[in-house]
XYZ file of C-alpha atoms in Angstrom:
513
model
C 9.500 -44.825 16.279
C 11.854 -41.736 16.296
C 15.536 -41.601 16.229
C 17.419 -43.209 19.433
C 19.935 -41.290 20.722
C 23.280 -41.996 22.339
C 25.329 -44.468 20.491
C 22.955 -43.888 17.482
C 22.624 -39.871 18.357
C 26.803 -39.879 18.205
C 26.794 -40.816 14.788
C 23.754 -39.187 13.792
C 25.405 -36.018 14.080
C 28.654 -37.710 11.744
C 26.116 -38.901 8.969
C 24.299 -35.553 8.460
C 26.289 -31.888 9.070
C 29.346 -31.695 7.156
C 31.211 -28.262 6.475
C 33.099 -27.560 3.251
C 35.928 -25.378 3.483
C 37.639 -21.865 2.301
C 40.536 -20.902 2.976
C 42.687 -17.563 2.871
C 45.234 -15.951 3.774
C 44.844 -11.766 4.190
C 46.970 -9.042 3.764
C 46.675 -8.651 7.709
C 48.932 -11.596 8.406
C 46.180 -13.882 9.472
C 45.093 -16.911 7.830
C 41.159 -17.740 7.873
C 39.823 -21.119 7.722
C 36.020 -20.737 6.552
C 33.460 -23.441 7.327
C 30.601 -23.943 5.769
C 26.700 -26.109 6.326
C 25.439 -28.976 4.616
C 21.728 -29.601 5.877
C 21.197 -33.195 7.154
C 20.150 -35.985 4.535
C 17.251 -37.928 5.388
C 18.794 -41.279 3.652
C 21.619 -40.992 6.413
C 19.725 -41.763 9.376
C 19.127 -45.008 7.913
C 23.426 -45.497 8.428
C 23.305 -43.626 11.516
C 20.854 -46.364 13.179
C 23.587 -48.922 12.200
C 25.594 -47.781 14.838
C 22.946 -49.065 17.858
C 23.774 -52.500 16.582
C 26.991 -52.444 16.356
C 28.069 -53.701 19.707
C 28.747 -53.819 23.445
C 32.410 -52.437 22.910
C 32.143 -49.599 21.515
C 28.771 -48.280 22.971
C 31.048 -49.136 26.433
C 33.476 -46.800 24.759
C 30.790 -43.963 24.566
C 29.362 -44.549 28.313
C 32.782 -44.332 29.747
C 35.192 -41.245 29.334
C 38.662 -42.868 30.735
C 41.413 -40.664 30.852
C 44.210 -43.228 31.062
C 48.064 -42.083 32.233
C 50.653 -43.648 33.571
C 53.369 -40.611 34.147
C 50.242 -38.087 33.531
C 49.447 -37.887 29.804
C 49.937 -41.330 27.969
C 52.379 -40.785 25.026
C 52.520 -44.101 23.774
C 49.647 -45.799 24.146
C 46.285 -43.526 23.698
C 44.012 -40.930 24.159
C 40.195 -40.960 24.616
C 38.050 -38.236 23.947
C 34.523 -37.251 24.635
C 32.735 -37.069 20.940
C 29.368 -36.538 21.408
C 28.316 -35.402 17.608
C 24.556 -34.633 18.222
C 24.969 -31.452 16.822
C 27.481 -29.302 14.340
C 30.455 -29.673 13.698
C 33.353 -28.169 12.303
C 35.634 -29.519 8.803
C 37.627 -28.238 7.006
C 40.048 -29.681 4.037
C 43.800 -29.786 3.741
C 46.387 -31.097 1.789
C 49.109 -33.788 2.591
C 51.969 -33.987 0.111
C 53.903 -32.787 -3.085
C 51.387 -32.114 -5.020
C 48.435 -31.783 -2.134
C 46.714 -35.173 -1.589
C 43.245 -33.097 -0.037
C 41.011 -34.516 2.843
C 38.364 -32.942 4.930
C 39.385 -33.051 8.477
C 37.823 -32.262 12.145
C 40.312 -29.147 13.888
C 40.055 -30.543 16.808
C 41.559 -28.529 20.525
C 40.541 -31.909 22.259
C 43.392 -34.023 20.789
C 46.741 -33.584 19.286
C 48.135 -35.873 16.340
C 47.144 -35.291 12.812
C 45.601 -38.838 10.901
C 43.989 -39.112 7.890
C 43.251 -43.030 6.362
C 46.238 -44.492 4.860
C 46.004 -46.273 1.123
C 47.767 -49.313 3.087
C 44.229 -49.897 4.767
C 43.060 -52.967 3.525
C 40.901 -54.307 5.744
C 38.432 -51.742 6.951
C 35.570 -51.171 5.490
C 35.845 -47.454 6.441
C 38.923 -46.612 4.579
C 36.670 -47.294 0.955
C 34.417 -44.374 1.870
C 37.538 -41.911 2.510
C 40.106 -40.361 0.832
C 43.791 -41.814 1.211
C 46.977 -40.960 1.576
C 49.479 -42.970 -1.231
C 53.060 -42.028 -0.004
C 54.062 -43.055 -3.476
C 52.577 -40.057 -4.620
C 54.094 -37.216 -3.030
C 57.954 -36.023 -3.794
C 58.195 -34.860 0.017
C 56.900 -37.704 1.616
C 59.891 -39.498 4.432
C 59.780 -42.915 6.103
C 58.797 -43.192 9.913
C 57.221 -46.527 10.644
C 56.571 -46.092 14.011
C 53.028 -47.518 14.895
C 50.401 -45.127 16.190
C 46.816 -46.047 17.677
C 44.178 -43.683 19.272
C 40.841 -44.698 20.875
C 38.212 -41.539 20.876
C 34.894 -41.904 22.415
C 33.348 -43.193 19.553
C 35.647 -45.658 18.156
C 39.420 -46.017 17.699
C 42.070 -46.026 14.667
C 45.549 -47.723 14.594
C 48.622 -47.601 11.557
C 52.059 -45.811 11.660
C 53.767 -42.374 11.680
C 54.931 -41.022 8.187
C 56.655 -37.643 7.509
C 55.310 -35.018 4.494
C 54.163 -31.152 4.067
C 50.785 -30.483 5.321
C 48.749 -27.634 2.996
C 46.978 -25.126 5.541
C 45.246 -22.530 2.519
C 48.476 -20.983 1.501
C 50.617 -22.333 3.887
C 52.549 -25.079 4.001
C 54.011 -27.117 7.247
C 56.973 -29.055 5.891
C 57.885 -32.530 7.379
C 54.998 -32.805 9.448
C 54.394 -35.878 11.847
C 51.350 -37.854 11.036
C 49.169 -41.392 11.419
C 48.444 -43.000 8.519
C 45.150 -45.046 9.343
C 45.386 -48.932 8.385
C 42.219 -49.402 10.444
C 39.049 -47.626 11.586
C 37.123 -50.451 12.710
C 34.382 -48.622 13.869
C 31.156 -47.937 12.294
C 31.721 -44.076 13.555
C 34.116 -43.717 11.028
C 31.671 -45.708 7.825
C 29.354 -43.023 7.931
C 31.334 -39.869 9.290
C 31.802 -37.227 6.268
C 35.185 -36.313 7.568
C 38.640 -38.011 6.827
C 40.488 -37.435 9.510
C 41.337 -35.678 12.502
C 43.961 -32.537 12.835
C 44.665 -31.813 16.807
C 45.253 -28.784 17.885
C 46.085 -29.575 21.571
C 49.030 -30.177 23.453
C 51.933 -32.003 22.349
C 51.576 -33.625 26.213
C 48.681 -35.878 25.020
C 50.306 -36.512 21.855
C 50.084 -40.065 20.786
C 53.930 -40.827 20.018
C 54.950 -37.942 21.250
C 54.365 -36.147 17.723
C 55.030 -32.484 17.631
C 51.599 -30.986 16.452
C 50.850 -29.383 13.447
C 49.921 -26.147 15.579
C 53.602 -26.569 16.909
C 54.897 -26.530 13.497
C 53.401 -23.742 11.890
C 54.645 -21.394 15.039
C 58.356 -22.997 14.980
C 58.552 -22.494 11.000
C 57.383 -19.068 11.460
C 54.585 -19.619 9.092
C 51.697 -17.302 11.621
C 51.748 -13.887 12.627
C 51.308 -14.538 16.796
C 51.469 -17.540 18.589
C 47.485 -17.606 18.535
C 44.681 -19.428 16.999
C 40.829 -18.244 17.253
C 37.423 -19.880 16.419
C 34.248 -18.440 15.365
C 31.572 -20.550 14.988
C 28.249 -19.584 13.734
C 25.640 -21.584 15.643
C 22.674 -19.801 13.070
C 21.897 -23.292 11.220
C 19.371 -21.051 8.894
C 22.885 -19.153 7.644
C 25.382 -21.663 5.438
C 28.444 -20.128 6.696
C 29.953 -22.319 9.163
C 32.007 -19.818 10.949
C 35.663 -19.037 10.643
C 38.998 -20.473 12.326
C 41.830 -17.583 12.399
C 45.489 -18.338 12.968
C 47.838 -16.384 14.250
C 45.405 -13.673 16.039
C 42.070 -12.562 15.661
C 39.569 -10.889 14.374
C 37.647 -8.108 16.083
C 34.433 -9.047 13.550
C 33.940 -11.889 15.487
C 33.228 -10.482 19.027
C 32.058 -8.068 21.085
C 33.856 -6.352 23.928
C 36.414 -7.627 25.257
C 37.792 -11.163 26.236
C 38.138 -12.386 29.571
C 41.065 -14.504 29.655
C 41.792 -17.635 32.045
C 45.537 -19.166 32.496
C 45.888 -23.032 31.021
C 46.145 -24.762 34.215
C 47.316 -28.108 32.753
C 48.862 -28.716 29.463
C 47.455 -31.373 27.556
C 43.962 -30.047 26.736
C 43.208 -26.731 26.653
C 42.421 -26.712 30.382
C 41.498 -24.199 32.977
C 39.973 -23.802 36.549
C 36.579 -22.860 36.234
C 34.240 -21.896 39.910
C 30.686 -22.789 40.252
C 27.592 -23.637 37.577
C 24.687 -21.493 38.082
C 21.021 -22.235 37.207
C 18.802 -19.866 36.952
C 21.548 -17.740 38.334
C 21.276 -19.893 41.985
C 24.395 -21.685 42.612
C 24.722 -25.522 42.169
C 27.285 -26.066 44.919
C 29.189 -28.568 43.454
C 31.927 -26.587 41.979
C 32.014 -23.873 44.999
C 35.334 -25.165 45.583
C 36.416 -25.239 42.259
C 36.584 -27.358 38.834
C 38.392 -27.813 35.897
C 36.849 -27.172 32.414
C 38.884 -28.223 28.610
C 37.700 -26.035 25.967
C 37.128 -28.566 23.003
C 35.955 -27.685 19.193
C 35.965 -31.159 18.665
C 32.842 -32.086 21.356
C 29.398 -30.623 20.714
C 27.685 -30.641 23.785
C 28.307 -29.508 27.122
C 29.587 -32.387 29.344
C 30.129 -32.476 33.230
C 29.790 -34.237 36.364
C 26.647 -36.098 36.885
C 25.119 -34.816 39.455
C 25.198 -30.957 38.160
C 23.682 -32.528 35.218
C 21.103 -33.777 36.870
C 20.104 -30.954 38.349
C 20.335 -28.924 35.268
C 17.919 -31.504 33.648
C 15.088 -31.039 36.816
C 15.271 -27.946 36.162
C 14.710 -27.630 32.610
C 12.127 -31.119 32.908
C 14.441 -33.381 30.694
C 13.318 -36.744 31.123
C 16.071 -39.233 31.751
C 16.076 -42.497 32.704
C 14.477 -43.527 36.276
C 17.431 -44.556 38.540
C 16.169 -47.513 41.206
C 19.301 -47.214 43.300
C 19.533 -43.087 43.842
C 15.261 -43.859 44.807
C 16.601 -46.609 46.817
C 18.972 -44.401 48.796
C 16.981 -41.498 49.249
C 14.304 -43.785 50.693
C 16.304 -45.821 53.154
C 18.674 -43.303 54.053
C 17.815 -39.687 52.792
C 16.811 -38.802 56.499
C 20.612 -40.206 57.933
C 21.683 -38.091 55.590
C 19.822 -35.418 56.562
C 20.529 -35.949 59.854
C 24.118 -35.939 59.644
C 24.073 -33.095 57.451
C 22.486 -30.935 60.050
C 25.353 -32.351 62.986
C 28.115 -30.843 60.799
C 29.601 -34.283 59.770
C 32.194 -34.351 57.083
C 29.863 -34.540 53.856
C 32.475 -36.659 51.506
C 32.343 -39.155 54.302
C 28.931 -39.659 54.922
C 28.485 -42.591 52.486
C 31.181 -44.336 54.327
C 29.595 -43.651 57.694
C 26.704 -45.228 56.730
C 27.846 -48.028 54.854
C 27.449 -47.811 51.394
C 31.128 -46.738 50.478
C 34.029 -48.970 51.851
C 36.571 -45.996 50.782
C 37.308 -42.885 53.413
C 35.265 -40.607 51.009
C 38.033 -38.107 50.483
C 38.514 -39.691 46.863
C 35.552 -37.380 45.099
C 32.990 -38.785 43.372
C 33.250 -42.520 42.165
C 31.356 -42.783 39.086
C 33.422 -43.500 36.152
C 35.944 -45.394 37.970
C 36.142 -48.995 37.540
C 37.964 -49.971 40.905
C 40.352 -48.995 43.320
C 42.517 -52.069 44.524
C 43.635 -51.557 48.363
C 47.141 -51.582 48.576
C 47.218 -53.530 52.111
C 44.896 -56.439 51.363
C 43.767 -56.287 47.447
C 40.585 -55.867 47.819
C 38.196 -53.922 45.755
C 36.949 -50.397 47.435
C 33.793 -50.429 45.413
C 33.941 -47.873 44.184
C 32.068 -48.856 40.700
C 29.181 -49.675 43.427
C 25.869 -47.887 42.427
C 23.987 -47.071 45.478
C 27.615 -45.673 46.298
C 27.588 -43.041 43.384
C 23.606 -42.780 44.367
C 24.599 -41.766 47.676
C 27.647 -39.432 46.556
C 25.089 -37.191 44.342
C 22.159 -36.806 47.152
C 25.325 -36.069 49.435
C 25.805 -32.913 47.509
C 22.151 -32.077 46.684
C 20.340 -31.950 49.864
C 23.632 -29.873 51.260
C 22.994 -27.395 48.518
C 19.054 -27.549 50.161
C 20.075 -27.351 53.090
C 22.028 -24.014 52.191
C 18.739 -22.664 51.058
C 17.170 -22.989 54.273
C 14.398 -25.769 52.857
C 12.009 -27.782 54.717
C 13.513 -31.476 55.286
C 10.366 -33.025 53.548
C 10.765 -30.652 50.552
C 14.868 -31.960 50.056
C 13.491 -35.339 50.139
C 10.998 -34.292 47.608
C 13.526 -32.520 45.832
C 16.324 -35.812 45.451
C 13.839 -37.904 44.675
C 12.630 -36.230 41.707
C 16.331 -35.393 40.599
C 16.785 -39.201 40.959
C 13.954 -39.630 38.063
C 16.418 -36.601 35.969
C 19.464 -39.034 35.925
C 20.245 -39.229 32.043
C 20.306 -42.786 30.785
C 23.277 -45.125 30.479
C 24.202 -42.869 27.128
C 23.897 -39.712 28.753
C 20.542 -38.309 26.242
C 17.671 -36.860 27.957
C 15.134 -35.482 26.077
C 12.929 -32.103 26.525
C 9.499 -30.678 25.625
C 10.671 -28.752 22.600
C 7.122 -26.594 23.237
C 9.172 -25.136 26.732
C 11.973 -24.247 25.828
C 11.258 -20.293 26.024
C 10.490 -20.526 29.889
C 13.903 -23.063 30.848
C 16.185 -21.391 33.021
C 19.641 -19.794 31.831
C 22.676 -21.865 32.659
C 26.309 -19.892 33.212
C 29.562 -21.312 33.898
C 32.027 -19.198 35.900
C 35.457 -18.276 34.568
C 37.095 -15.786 35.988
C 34.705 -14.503 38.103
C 32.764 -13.617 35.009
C 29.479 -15.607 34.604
C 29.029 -16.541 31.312
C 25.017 -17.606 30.256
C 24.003 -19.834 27.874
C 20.009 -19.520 27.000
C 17.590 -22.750 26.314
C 18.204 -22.162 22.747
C 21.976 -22.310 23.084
C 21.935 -25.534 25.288
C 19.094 -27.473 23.424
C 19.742 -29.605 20.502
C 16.437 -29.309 18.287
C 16.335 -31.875 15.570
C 13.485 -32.076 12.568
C 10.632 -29.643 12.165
C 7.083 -29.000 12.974
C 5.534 -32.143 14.812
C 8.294 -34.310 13.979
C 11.061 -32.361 15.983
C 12.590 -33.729 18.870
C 14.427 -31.634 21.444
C 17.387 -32.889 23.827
C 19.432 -31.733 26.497
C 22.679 -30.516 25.390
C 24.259 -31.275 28.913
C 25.634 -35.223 29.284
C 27.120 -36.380 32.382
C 30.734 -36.987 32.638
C 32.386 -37.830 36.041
C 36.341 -37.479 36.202
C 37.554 -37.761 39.468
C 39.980 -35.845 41.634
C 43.421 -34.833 40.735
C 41.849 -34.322 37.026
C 38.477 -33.391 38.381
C 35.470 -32.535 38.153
C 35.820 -31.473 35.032
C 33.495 -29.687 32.314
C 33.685 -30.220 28.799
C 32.789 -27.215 26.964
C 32.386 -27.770 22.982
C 30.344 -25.811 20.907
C 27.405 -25.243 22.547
C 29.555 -22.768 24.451
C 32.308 -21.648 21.978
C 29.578 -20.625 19.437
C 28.019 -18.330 22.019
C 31.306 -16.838 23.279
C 34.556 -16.358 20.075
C 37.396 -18.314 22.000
C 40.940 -17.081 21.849
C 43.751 -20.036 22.084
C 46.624 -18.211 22.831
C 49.935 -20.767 22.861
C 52.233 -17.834 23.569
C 50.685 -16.827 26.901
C 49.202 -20.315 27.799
C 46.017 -18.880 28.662
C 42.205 -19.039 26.947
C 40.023 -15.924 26.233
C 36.247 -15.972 25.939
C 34.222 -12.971 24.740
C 30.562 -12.769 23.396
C 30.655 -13.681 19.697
C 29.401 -11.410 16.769
């Protein structure tokens, strides 16, 4: 059998890419952070299979991308991120404390607190195959205490805040805030090849309301501009890695000139993005607008379900069949229709005919455990299936309707779409023989489409015969104030150089060189 992806694809990507790093610091004021390849190791597949048995709670983690707030970012409890490591990824190494204590970690614009495993974790398993930080060790290091934990898509780590210098190539942050990991419980973190993680976010979704390292290094005057850039090289026959520039950028790395988009939220790196185009036709759904998060620290492209799906029909991934969207379009794709066609409010359709108890003006309800009524306690259903089911052909057979097609052709149409669903861990795999004749896919920021190719959005793994070729889109349904909302990782930040730029709260995008 080949290798099962989702919960075992996550790690597969952790076990087998890991980028050494160079650092340096020019006479132009900038300091580069070099990655480099290492080519994936047959032996760790074996580990990255582990992680399909390892349990119901943390492949629940992966299916579901909560983004939990009480006052709008959490600062004491947690964060969760989507980290979907099919594909590269980005390390690097710095040093904590006087002298450097190095580890290799993931710069990651998805999340914002520095950890690296702490020498005070006993009782992981993990922590043995890591470096760790011994406090004794360093002349600089200062007491916090405070206890810390973070849950990521993929697992979760706990310990305390302690207080030292962080090494950055030449440069050194002095009395940074970071976790010091007492446990990793997850089997994510056995086989990953990185220590830690080093956020380059927001302090708003700071765990502990930590100032960031990024924060530091501006406020101690340590970088030329207020502005970090990545490069990354998505040519896996070429072992450099790419190239992470603070303080500005560098014109080798692009061509023409950026388009730049304001942050829209703090917290992520977060902007509004318009609609998603396939095969330059538009998809409909984000007509009226959604947000996107530019994140180094997610490898795929990640968005709401039912553009996904419709991506996947039309490049012929296979997903998993869903009974209940076949269910809906059967009993009730001609009501649908129907209303549709009498101008009836399409977010309340579902409602009208029964299979949503909510007033439909909440978005779309997948990813959302419940919704307790205020007035009588009672569950809205949201988490109901054929609800979601009937949510999705909602939006496709309006977008069918736009292009003026037959009635029995958008029945057709859904029904097939409802066979393109990805599975319950968002894979869906592709004919890696058809990839030259797939469609383009461009997001639009700006007003700017920007394309991504087959070759750019598919995720080929092995060689000859053996290779297996997946969709690098994964559904991911956030709804309404915070959504819908794209995650774009590296799929799209190796084709176009991305520009952070903290001083002007905005992101740039050009194509890279």
């Amino acid at each position: 059998m080949g290798i099962r992806f989702g919960a075992v694809g996550l790690t597969f990507f952790l076990s087998t890419i890991l980028f050494s790093l160079t650092i340096s610091a020019s006479n132009d004021g900038l300091v580069r952070v070099g990655l480099k390849k290492l080519k994936q190791d047959q032996n760790n597949r074996v580990a990255a299979r582990l992680e399909s048995e390892e349990g119901e709670e943390l492949k629940a983690s992966i299916r579901k991308y909560h983004f939990r707030h009480r006052h709008g970012y959490t600062t004491d409890t947690d964060i969760v991120e989507l980290k979907n490591y099919m594909d590269a990824q980005y390390f690097g190494e710095i040093g904590v404390g006087t002298p450097p204590q190095n580890f290799t970690v993931i710069f990651d614009t998805g999340s914002s607190n520095l950890w690296v495993p702490s020498a005070k974790c006993y009782f992981s398993v993990p922590c043995y195959f890591h470096s760790k930080y011994k406090a004794s060790l360093s002349s600089t290091y200062k007491k916090n205490g405070k206890s810390a934990a973070i849950k990521y898509g993929t697992g979760a780590i706990s310990g305390f805040f302690s207080e030292d210098n962080v090494k950055i190539g030449d440069l050194i942050v002095k009395d940074q805030e970071f976790i010091e990991a007492t446990r990793e419980p997850s089997v994510t973190f056995l086989v990953a090849k990185f220590d830690g993680i080093l956020g380059l976010g927001f302090k708003e979704i700071s765990v502990g309301n930590a100032t960031p390292v990024w924060y530091n290094m501006v406020k101690q005057g340590l970088v030329k501009e207020p502005v970090f850039s990545f490069w990354l090289n998505r040519n896996l026959q070429e072992e450099e890695g790419g190239e992470i520039v603070f303080g500005g950028v560098d014109p080798k790395h692009y061509k023409g000139q950026h388009t730049y988009v304001p942050v829209s939220q703090k917290g992520y790196w977060q902007f509004d993005m318009g609609d998603v185009l396939i095969d330059g036709k538009e998809s409909g759904y984000c007509s009226g607008g959604c947000s996107a998060i530019a994140d180094s620290g997610t490898s795929v492209l990640a968005g709401p379900t039912t553009v996904v799906t419709m991506i996947n029909h039309a490049i012929g991934a296979k997903g998993v069949v869903s009974q209940e969207c076949k269910a809906v379009v059967e009993q009730y794709g001609q009501t649908i229709i129907d209303l549709l066609l009498a101008e009836a409010h399409p977010k309340k359709i579902c409602s009208q005919i029964g299979l949503c108890t909510f007033d439909g003006t909440r978005g779309v309800s997948g990813g959302i455990e419940s919704v307790v009524d205020e007035k009588d306690g009672r569950s809205s259903g949201l988490h109901d299936a054929m609800c979601s089911a009937c949510e999705m052909a909602v939006v496709w057979m309006q977008n069918q309707l736009r292009q003026n097609q037959t009635q029995d052709r958008i029945l057709k149409y859904v029904n097939e779409l409802c066979e393109r669903l990805p599975s319950p861990m968002g894979e869906s795999a592709v004919d890696c023989g058809g990839i030259s004749s797939m469609p383009s896919v461009s997001f639009t920021i700006a007003g700017k489409a920007f394309d991504l190719s087959p070759k750019e959005y598919i995720l080929k793994v092995g060689e000859g015969a053996a290779a297996q070729c997946i969709s690098g889109f994964t559904g991911l349904d956030i709804p309404p104030p915070r959504g819908p909302l794209w995650i774009l990782g590296d799929m799209f930040m190796g084709r176009y150089h991305t520009v952070f730029d903290y001083g002007k709260l905005r992101i740039g995008f050009a194509e890279a060189a």
